[in-house]
């Protein structure tokens, strides 16, 4: 059985909010950190809205919803993570930002065998591990979007990760959170994004070269291959900045053209058209 009760989640964007929700719904006490009071309030609203929707759809009772909210707390001070048993970092896909967070977590988290996990999609775990004085306790725990719905979690040990950390991470994912784990080596993109990202980039290239409209590209894969969502809609769901950052990390890792982000993707990121979270991307969301 797991000895994890107190979880810290760094970042309350799409993924951080979802991960915090999954943990709190599973009975864990969850503290969420964001950069500013404003970002924290946005994240809190996102999380509460998601719980309300789940209650409306009958996925949890009103009592369970309230108990889940009671298990959540919010802070802008990572120092408040001192008593955490596990911390899951889910901030922007940027190596420098993540490295700084792991350095701070290393200083503030007091439990000697605490797990320091990252939800990164593509940044080498070993780089985050060696930024700390406890590289054996750093591991990738990679959830999928939306985290409360998607059953898969990738577990990615760095070269430095200890067997005890891997085992406890897997117990958390399976026994406590009820997710389905798969293991992957610490190679950019792991399993799912290594397959998914080249496909998404191909769809952007196809749209950019005018071969078909965005709707027809998406309908092609939805109706022709029974995908629940076409690739351009999926880019919008993931966030175009995140897709571009993952592609950049993978390109840096493998130096192969299929991972190179097409110019249109970068221009859309520069224009702030990041997808659903920004109100517009390949489609408009009002
Ligand atoms: N979007 C997806 O589909 C998806 C799926 C799996 C994994 N991921 C990974 O999850 C991570 C987050 O992605 P996202 O989609 O939630 O991005 P997002 O843009 O929705 O959220 C990122 C959040 O991080 C916060 N943040 C930035 N710096 C911070 C700091 N120093 N301290 C605390 N918070 C900070 C931002 O304020 C923002 O709220 C990335 O590593 C991404 O690769 C994303």
Coordinates of C-alpha atoms in Angstrom, one line a residue, residues 29-262:
X29 CA -4.8 16.1 0.3
X30 CA -3.6 18.4 -2.6
X31 CA -1.9 21.7 -2.5
X32 CA -1.6 23.6 -5.8
X33 CA 0.9 26.3 -6.6
X34 CA 0.9 29.0 -9.3
X35 CA 3.0 32.0 -10.1
X36 CA 0.6 34.8 -9.2
X37 CA -2.7 35.3 -7.4
X38 CA -4.4 35.9 -10.7
X39 CA -3.1 32.7 -12.3
X40 CA -4.0 30.9 -9.1
X41 CA -7.6 32.2 -9.2
X42 CA -7.9 31.2 -12.9
X43 CA -6.7 27.7 -12.1
X44 CA -8.9 27.4 -9.1
X45 CA -11.9 28.4 -11.2
X46 CA -11.0 25.9 -13.9
X47 CA -10.7 23.1 -11.3
X48 CA -14.0 23.9 -9.5
X49 CA -15.8 24.2 -12.9
X50 CA -14.5 20.8 -13.8
X51 CA -15.7 19.3 -10.5
X52 CA -19.1 21.0 -10.9
X53 CA -19.4 19.5 -14.4
X54 CA -18.5 16.0 -13.1
X55 CA -21.2 16.4 -10.4
X56 CA -23.8 17.6 -13.0
X57 CA -23.0 14.5 -15.1
X58 CA -23.4 12.2 -12.2
X59 CA -19.8 11.2 -12.1
X60 CA -19.6 12.2 -8.4
X61 CA -22.2 13.1 -5.8
X62 CA -22.7 16.6 -4.4
X63 CA -21.1 15.3 -1.1
X64 CA -18.1 13.9 -2.9
X65 CA -17.7 17.2 -4.8
X66 CA -17.7 19.2 -1.6
X67 CA -15.3 16.7 0.1
X68 CA -13.0 17.0 -2.9
X69 CA -13.0 20.8 -2.7
X70 CA -12.2 20.5 1.0
X71 CA -9.1 18.5 0.2
X72 CA -7.7 21.2 -2.1
X73 CA -5.6 24.2 -1.1
X74 CA -3.9 26.9 -3.1
X75 CA -0.7 28.9 -2.7
X76 CA 1.7 31.1 -4.6
X77 CA 4.6 30.1 -2.3
X78 CA 6.4 26.8 -3.1
X79 CA 7.8 27.0 0.5
X80 CA 4.4 25.7 1.5
X81 CA 5.3 22.4 -0.1
X82 CA 7.6 21.4 2.8
X83 CA 5.4 18.6 4.1
X84 CA 4.5 17.0 0.7
X85 CA 5.0 13.3 0.1
X86 CA 5.0 13.7 -3.6
X87 CA 5.2 16.8 -5.8
X88 CA 4.0 16.7 -9.5
X89 CA 5.3 19.6 -11.6
X90 CA 3.0 20.6 -14.4
X91 CA 4.2 24.1 -15.5
X92 CA 4.9 25.3 -19.1
X93 CA 7.0 23.0 -21.3
X94 CA 10.2 25.0 -20.8
X95 CA 13.4 23.3 -19.5
X96 CA 14.8 26.4 -17.7
X97 CA 11.5 27.1 -15.8
X98 CA 11.2 23.4 -14.8
X99 CA 14.8 23.2 -13.8
X100 CA 14.4 26.2 -11.4
X101 CA 11.3 24.6 -9.9
X102 CA 13.1 21.3 -9.2
X103 CA 16.0 23.3 -7.5
X104 CA 13.5 25.0 -5.3
X105 CA 11.6 21.8 -4.5
X106 CA 14.8 20.1 -3.6
X107 CA 15.4 22.8 -1.0
X108 CA 11.9 23.0 0.5
X109 CA 10.5 19.5 0.5
X110 CA 11.6 17.9 3.8
X111 CA 10.5 14.3 3.6
X112 CA 13.8 12.4 2.8
X113 CA 12.2 10.0 0.4
X114 CA 9.6 12.3 -1.2
X115 CA 8.9 11.8 -4.9
X116 CA 9.7 14.8 -7.2
X117 CA 7.8 14.1 -10.4
X118 CA 7.4 16.0 -13.6
X119 CA 4.5 15.9 -16.1
X120 CA 6.8 17.0 -18.9
X121 CA 5.9 15.6 -22.4
X122 CA 9.4 15.8 -23.8
X123 CA 12.1 17.3 -21.6
X124 CA 14.7 14.7 -20.5
X125 CA 13.9 13.7 -16.9
X126 CA 17.6 13.3 -16.2
X127 CA 18.1 17.0 -16.7
X128 CA 15.6 17.8 -14.0
X129 CA 16.9 15.0 -11.8
X130 CA 20.5 16.3 -11.8
X131 CA 19.3 19.8 -10.9
X132 CA 18.5 18.4 -7.4
X133 CA 20.6 16.8 -4.7
X134 CA 18.3 13.7 -4.9
X135 CA 18.3 12.5 -8.5
X136 CA 17.2 9.0 -7.4
X137 CA 13.8 10.5 -6.4
X138 CA 13.0 12.3 -9.6
X139 CA 10.7 10.5 -12.1
X140 CA 8.3 11.3 -15.0
X141 CA 4.6 10.8 -14.3
X142 CA 3.0 11.9 -17.5
X143 CA -0.8 12.3 -17.5
X144 CA -3.0 12.8 -20.6
X145 CA -5.4 15.6 -21.4
X146 CA -8.0 15.8 -19.8
X147 CA -6.4 14.1 -16.9
X148 CA -9.7 13.3 -15.1
X149 CA -10.9 11.4 -18.2
X150 CA -7.8 9.8 -19.8
X151 CA -6.8 6.5 -18.2
X152 CA -3.2 6.4 -19.4
X153 CA -0.2 7.5 -17.4
X154 CA 3.4 7.1 -18.7
X155 CA 6.0 6.4 -16.0
X156 CA 9.4 7.5 -17.1
X157 CA 12.4 6.7 -14.9
X158 CA 15.5 8.9 -15.6
X159 CA 18.9 7.1 -15.7
X160 CA 19.3 8.2 -12.1
X161 CA 15.9 7.2 -10.7
X162 CA 15.9 4.6 -7.9
X163 CA 13.9 1.4 -8.0
X164 CA 12.0 2.5 -4.8
X165 CA 10.9 5.7 -6.5
X166 CA 9.7 3.9 -9.6
X167 CA 7.7 1.4 -7.5
X168 CA 6.1 4.0 -5.3
X169 CA 5.2 6.1 -8.3
X170 CA 3.5 3.1 -9.9
X171 CA 1.6 2.3 -6.7
X172 CA 0.4 5.9 -6.6
X173 CA -0.7 5.8 -10.3
X174 CA -2.4 2.3 -10.1
X175 CA -3.6 1.8 -6.5
X176 CA -4.5 5.3 -5.6
X177 CA -5.4 7.1 -8.8
X178 CA -6.7 4.0 -10.6
X179 CA -4.9 4.8 -13.9
X180 CA -3.3 2.5 -16.4
X181 CA 0.5 2.9 -16.4
X182 CA 2.9 2.2 -19.2
X183 CA 6.7 2.5 -18.8
X184 CA 9.0 4.3 -21.2
X185 CA 12.6 5.2 -21.4
X186 CA 13.8 8.7 -20.9
X187 CA 13.7 9.6 -24.6
X188 CA 12.0 12.8 -25.7
X189 CA 8.3 12.2 -26.4
X190 CA 8.3 8.8 -24.6
X191 CA 5.7 6.5 -26.2
X192 CA 2.6 8.5 -27.0
X193 CA 4.0 11.8 -28.1
X194 CA 6.8 10.1 -30.1
X195 CA 4.0 8.7 -32.2
X196 CA 1.5 11.5 -32.0
X197 CA 3.6 14.7 -32.5
X198 CA 4.9 13.7 -36.1
X199 CA 1.2 13.0 -37.0
X200 CA 0.0 16.4 -35.7
X201 CA 2.9 18.3 -37.4
X202 CA 2.0 16.5 -40.7
X203 CA -1.6 17.8 -40.4
X204 CA -0.3 21.3 -39.8
X205 CA 1.9 21.0 -42.9
X206 CA -1.0 19.7 -44.9
X207 CA -3.2 22.6 -43.9
X208 CA -0.3 25.1 -44.5
X209 CA 0.3 23.8 -48.0
X210 CA -3.4 24.1 -48.9
X211 CA -4.1 20.5 -49.6
X212 CA -7.4 20.6 -47.7
X213 CA -9.4 22.8 -45.4
X214 CA -9.0 22.4 -41.6
X215 CA -12.5 21.0 -41.4
X216 CA -11.8 18.4 -44.1
X217 CA -8.5 17.4 -42.5
X218 CA -10.2 16.8 -39.2
X219 CA -13.2 15.1 -40.7
X220 CA -10.9 12.9 -42.7
X221 CA -9.4 11.4 -39.5
X222 CA -12.6 11.5 -37.5
X223 CA -14.8 9.8 -40.0
X224 CA -12.2 7.8 -42.0
X225 CA -10.2 6.5 -39.1
X226 CA -12.7 6.8 -36.2
X227 CA -10.4 9.2 -34.2
X228 CA -12.6 11.0 -31.6
X229 CA -10.9 14.3 -32.7
X230 CA -9.1 15.3 -35.8
X231 CA -5.4 16.5 -35.6
X232 CA -6.0 20.2 -35.8
X233 CA -8.7 20.1 -33.2
X234 CA -6.3 18.0 -31.1
X235 CA -3.6 20.6 -31.5
X236 CA -6.0 23.2 -30.2
X237 CA -6.9 21.0 -27.2
X238 CA -3.3 20.4 -26.3
X239 CA -2.2 24.0 -26.8
X240 CA -0.2 25.1 -29.8
X241 CA 2.7 26.4 -27.6
X242 CA 2.9 23.0 -26.0
X243 CA 2.8 21.2 -29.3
X244 CA 5.6 23.5 -30.6
X245 CA 7.7 23.1 -27.5
X246 CA 7.4 19.3 -27.5
X247 CA 8.3 19.3 -31.3
X248 CA 11.4 21.5 -30.5
X249 CA 12.6 19.1 -27.7
X250 CA 12.1 16.1 -30.0
X251 CA 13.9 17.8 -32.9
X252 CA 16.7 18.6 -30.5
X253 CA 16.9 15.0 -29.4
X254 CA 16.6 13.2 -32.7
X255 CA 17.6 15.8 -35.3
X256 CA 15.0 14.4 -37.8
X257 CA 12.8 16.5 -40.0
X258 CA 9.6 14.8 -39.0
X259 CA 9.9 16.5 -35.6
X260 CA 10.5 20.0 -37.0
X261 CA 7.7 22.4 -36.2
X262 CA 6.2 23.9 -39.4

